[in-house]
C-alpha cells in the first residue's frame, strides 16, 4: 500500500489533534501555521514535537492549491501580510487537511473545490478534506465540528483504503 505525504493547515488544537491521528496512517505530515507559534494546548504541542513523522513550519501562509495528476500542488509564502513580492515555494502533497479559524477564509481552495456564496467549502477533489467551520454547517458548535471532522476522517480512511 502506498504511504502518503499530507499537510495540515493550522496550529490550534484541532490541527494538532488531526496531525497526531493521521500520523498513524501516513508516511509524513507537514503542519503549516500562519502565526509565529502553535496555539494548541501544551500537551498537544509536546506530542506533535515528539512524533518523527511530523514537521512544523510557522509564520507562513498557504496561498493556493491546484490539482496535478494524483497529487495536490500548493504554494507557501512567508507570512508577510500579502506582499506579492515575497517568493512562494511550490510543493506537492497527497492530501490536505484544513483546520483553521472560526470564519471561513477559503478562497485559496477554489482550484481544488467549490465554495458557496458565503465562502464555505461545499465540495473538494478526492484527497482533500475539510471539517468544522470552513464548511457550511447548521450551527457553529464544537459538537457539530467534531461530527464533521469524524466524517472527514472516515472519508480520508476510505480514500487511503485503510478502512476494512
mmCIF file of N, CA and C in Angstrom, residues 59-63 74-80 82-91:
data_model
loop_
_atom_site.group_PDB
_atom_site.id
_atom_site.type_symbol
_atom_site.label_atom_id
_atom_site.label_comp_id
_atom_site.label_asym_id
_atom_site.label_seq_id
_atom_site.Cartn_x
_atom_site.Cartn_y
_atom_site.Cartn_z
ATOM 1 N N UNK A 59 4.715 30.798 10.855
ATOM 2 C CA UNK A 59 4.846 32.121 10.254
ATOM 3 C C UNK A 59 4.862 32.073 8.727
ATOM 4 N N UNK A 60 4.062 31.165 8.171
ATOM 5 C CA UNK A 60 3.884 31.069 6.720
ATOM 6 C C UNK A 60 2.397 30.954 6.427
ATOM 7 N N UNK A 61 2.045 31.195 5.181
ATOM 8 C CA UNK A 61 0.648 31.041 4.775
ATOM 9 C C UNK A 61 0.601 30.236 3.487
ATOM 10 N N UNK A 62 -0.452 29.444 3.375
ATOM 11 C CA UNK A 62 -0.703 28.715 2.137
ATOM 12 C C UNK A 62 -1.459 29.688 1.239
ATOM 13 N N UNK A 63 -0.959 29.902 0.032
ATOM 14 C CA UNK A 63 -1.563 30.909 -0.840
ATOM 15 C C UNK A 63 -2.417 30.328 -1.953
ATOM 16 N N UNK A 74 0.588 22.968 -3.924
ATOM 17 C CA UNK A 74 0.239 24.093 -3.063
ATOM 18 C C UNK A 74 1.417 25.053 -2.959
ATOM 19 N N UNK A 75 1.092 26.303 -2.661
ATOM 20 C CA UNK A 75 2.082 27.352 -2.573
ATOM 21 C C UNK A 75 2.172 27.854 -1.139
ATOM 22 N N UNK A 76 3.402 28.038 -0.668
ATOM 23 C CA UNK A 76 3.662 28.529 0.686
ATOM 24 C C UNK A 76 4.474 29.807 0.576
ATOM 25 N N UNK A 77 4.090 30.824 1.362
ATOM 26 C CA UNK A 77 4.854 32.074 1.400
ATOM 27 C C UNK A 77 5.044 32.491 2.846
ATOM 28 N N UNK A 78 6.134 33.203 3.100
ATOM 29 C CA UNK A 78 6.355 33.759 4.432
ATOM 30 C C UNK A 78 5.169 34.652 4.764
ATOM 31 N N UNK A 79 4.700 34.615 6.001
ATOM 32 C CA UNK A 79 3.547 35.413 6.398
ATOM 33 C C UNK A 79 3.946 36.882 6.415
ATOM 34 N N UNK A 80 3.588 37.580 5.355
ATOM 35 C CA UNK A 80 4.069 38.937 5.107
ATOM 36 C C UNK A 80 2.939 39.915 4.821
ATOM 37 N N UNK A 82 0.509 39.574 2.832
ATOM 38 C CA UNK A 82 0.079 39.554 1.440
ATOM 39 C C UNK A 82 0.977 40.276 0.460
ATOM 40 N N UNK A 83 2.194 40.608 0.835
ATOM 41 C CA UNK A 83 3.123 41.287 -0.070
ATOM 42 C C UNK A 83 3.414 40.378 -1.263
ATOM 43 N N UNK A 84 2.996 40.773 -2.485
ATOM 44 C CA UNK A 84 3.176 39.893 -3.649
ATOM 45 C C UNK A 84 4.631 39.705 -4.062
ATOM 46 N N UNK A 85 5.549 40.540 -3.567
ATOM 47 C CA UNK A 85 6.947 40.403 -3.957
ATOM 48 C C UNK A 85 7.667 39.298 -3.175
ATOM 49 N N UNK A 86 7.049 38.775 -2.121
ATOM 50 C CA UNK A 86 7.669 37.708 -1.344
ATOM 51 C C UNK A 86 7.587 36.412 -2.147
ATOM 52 N N UNK A 87 8.709 35.713 -2.299
ATOM 53 C CA UNK A 87 8.691 34.485 -3.108
ATOM 54 C C UNK A 87 7.834 33.384 -2.488
ATOM 55 N N UNK A 88 7.222 32.616 -3.363
ATOM 56 C CA UNK A 88 6.413 31.479 -2.943
ATOM 57 C C UNK A 88 7.172 30.194 -3.234
ATOM 58 N N UNK A 89 7.038 29.226 -2.344
ATOM 59 C CA UNK A 89 7.605 27.908 -2.547
ATOM 60 C C UNK A 89 6.484 26.996 -3.015
ATOM 61 N N UNK A 90 6.731 26.212 -4.047
ATOM 62 C CA UNK A 90 5.735 25.287 -4.575
ATOM 63 C C UNK A 90 6.062 23.877 -4.106
ATOM 64 N N UNK A 91 5.052 23.175 -3.610
ATOM 65 C CA UNK A 91 5.212 21.813 -3.107
ATOM 66 C C UNK A 91 4.090 20.931 -3.637
#
